[in-house]
Short mmCIF file of N, CA and C in Angstrom, two decimals:
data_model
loop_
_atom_site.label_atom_id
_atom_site.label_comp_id
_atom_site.label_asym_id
_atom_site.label_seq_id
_atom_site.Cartn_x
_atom_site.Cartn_y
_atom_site.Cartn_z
N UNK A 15 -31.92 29.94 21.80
CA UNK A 15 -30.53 30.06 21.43
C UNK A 15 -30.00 28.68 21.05
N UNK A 16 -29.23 28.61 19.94
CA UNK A 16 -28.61 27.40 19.17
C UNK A 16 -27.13 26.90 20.31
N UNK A 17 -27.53 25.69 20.87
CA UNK A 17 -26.14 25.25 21.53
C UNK A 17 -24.82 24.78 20.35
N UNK A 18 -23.85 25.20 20.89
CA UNK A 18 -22.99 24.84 20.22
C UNK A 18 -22.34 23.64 20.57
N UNK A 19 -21.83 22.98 19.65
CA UNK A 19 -21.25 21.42 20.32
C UNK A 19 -19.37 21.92 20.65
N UNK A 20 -19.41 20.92 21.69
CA UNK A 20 -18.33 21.09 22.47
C UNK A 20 -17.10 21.09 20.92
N UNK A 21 -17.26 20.22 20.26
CA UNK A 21 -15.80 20.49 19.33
C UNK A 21 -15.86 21.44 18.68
N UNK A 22 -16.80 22.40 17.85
CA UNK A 22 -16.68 23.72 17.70
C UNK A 22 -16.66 24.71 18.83
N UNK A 23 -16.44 24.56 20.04
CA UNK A 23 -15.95 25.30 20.77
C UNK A 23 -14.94 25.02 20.76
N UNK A 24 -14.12 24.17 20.70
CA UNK A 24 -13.16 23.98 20.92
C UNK A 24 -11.78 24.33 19.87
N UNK A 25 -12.25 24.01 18.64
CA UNK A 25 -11.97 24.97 17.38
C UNK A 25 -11.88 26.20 17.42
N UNK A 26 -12.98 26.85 17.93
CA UNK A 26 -12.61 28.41 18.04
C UNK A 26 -11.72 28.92 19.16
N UNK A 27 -11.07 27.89 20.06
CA UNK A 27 -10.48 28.55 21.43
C UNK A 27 -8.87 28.10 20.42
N UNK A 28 -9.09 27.15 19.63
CA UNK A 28 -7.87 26.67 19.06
C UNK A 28 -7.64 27.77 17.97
N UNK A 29 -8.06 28.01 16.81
CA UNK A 29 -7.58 28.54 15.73
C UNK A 29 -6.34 29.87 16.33
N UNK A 30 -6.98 30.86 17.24
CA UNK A 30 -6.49 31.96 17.50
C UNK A 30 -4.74 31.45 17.79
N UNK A 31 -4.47 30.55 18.58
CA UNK A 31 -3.24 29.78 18.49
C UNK A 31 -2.60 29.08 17.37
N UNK A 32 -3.46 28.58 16.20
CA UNK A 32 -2.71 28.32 15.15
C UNK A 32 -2.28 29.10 14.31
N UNK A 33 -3.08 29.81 14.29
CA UNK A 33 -2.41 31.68 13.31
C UNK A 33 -1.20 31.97 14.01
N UNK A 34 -1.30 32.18 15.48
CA UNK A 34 -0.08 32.51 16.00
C UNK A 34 0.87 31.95 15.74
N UNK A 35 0.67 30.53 15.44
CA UNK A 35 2.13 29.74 14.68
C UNK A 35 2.23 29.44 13.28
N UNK A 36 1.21 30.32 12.25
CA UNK A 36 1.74 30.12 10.75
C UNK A 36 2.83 30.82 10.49
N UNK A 37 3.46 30.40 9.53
CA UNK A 37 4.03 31.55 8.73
C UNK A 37 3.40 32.05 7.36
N UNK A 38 3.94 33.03 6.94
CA UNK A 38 2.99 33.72 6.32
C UNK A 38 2.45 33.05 4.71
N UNK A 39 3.78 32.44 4.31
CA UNK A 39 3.43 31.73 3.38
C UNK A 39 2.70 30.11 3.45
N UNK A 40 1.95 29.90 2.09
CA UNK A 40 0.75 28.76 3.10
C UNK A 40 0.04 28.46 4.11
N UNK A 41 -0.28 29.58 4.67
CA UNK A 41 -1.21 30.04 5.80
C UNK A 41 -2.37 28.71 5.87
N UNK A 42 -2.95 28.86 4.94
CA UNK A 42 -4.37 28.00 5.01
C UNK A 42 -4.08 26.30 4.85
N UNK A 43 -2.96 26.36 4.22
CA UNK A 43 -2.44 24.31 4.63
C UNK A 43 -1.49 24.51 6.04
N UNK A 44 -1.17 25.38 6.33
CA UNK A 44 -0.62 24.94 7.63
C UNK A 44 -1.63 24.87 8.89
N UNK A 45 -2.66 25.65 8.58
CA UNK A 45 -3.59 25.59 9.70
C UNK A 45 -4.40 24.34 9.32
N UNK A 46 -4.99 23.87 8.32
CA UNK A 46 -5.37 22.53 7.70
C UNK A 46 -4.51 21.63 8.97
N UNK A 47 -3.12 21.52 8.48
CA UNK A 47 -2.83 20.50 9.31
C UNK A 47 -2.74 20.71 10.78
N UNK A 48 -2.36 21.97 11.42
CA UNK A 48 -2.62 21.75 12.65
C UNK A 48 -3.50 21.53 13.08
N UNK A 49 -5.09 21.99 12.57
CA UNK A 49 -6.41 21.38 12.95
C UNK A 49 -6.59 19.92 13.14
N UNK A 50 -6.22 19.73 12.03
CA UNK A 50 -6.22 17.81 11.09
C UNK A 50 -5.20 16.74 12.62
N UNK A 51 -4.14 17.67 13.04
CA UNK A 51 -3.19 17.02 14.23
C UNK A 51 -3.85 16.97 15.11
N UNK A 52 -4.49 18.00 15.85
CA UNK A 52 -5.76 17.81 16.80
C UNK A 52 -6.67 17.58 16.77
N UNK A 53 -7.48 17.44 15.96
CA UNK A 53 -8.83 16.58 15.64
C UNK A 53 -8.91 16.58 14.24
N UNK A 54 -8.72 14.84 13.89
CA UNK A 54 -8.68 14.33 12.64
C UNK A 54 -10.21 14.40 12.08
N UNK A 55 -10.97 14.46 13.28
CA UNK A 55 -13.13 14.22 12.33
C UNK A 55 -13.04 15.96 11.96
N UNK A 56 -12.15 16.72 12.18
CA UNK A 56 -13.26 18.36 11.87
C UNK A 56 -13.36 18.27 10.63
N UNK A 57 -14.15 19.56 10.98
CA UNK A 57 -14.74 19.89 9.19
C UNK A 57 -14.10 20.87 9.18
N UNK A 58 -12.89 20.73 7.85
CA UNK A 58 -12.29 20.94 7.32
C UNK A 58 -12.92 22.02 6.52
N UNK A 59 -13.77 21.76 5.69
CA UNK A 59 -14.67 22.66 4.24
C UNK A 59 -15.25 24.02 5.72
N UNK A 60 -15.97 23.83 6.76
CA UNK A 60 -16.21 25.17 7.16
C UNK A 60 -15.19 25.80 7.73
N UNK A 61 -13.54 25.75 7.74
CA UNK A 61 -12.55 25.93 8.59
C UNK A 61 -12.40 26.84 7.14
N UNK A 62 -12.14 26.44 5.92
CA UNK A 62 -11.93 27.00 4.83
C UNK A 62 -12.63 27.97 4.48
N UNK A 63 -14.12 28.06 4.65
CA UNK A 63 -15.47 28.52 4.31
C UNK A 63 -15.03 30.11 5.06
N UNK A 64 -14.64 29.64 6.64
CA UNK A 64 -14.21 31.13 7.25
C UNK A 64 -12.87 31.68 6.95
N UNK A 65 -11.84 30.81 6.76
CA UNK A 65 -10.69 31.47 6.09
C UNK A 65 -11.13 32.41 4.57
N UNK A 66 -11.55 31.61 3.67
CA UNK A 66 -12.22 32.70 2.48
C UNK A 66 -12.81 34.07 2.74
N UNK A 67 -13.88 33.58 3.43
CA UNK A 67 -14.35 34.79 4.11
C UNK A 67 -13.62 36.06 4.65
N UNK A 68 -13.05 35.76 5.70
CA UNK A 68 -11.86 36.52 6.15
C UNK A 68 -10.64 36.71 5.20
N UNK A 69 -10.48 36.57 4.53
CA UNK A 69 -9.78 36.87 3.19
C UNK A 69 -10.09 37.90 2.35
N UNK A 70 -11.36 37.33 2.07
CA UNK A 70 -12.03 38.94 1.25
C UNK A 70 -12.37 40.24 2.29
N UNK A 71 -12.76 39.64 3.59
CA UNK A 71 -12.78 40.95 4.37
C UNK A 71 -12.05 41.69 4.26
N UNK A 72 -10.68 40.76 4.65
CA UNK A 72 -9.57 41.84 4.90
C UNK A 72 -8.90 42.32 3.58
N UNK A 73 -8.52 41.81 2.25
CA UNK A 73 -8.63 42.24 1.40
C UNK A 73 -7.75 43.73 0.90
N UNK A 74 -6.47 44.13 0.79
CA UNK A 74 -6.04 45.08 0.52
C UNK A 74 -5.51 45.84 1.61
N UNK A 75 -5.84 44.63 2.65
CA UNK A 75 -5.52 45.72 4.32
C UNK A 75 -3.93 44.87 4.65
N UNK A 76 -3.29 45.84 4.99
CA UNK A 76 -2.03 45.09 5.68
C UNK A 76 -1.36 45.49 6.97
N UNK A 77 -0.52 45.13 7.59
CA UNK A 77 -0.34 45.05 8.89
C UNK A 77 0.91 46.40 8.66
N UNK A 78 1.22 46.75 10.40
CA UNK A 78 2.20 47.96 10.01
C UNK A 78 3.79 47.42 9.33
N UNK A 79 3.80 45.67 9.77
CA UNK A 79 4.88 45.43 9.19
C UNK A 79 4.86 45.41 7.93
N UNK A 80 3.80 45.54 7.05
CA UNK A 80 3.45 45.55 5.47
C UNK A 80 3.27 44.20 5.00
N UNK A 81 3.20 43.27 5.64
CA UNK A 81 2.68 42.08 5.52
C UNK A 81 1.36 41.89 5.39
N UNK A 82 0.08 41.21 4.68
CA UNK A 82 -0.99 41.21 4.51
C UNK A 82 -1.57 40.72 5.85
N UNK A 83 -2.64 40.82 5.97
CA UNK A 83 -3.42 41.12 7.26
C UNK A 83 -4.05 39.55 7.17
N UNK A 84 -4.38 39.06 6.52
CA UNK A 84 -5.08 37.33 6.25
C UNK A 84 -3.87 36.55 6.58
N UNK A 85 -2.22 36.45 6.67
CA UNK A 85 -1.24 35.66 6.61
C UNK A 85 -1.24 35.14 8.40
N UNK A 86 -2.17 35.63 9.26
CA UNK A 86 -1.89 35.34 10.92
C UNK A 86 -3.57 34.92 11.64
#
């Protein structure tokens, strides 16, 4: 099994809290910078890599408030 390094753990305990504080418009530069505020070394390009991703997943799906499902 592949260990993971402590700052990508730490990224993933974080993101779920930065969605909670975007708003819906500019989603992906606001989380940019809250990442960038708490740790200036991340990698940025795979933070993006999974936002894309999760973008096309969700894709046409929206929330019951009718807001798109990628904006949180």
């Amino acid at each position: 099994m592949t260990e993971v390094p402590a700052t990508t753990t730490a990224l993933r305990r974080l993101v779920p809290r930065i969605f909670w504080r975007a708003q819906p418009s500019g989603g992906f530069e606001q989380l940019v910078r809250a990442v960038r505020t708490q740790h200036p070394k991340a990698d940025v390009a795979r933070i993006e890599r999974a936002y894309e991703v999760a973008k096309r997943a969700h894709e046409g799906q929206t929330r019951k408030s009718g807001e798109a499902y990628i904006t949180h």
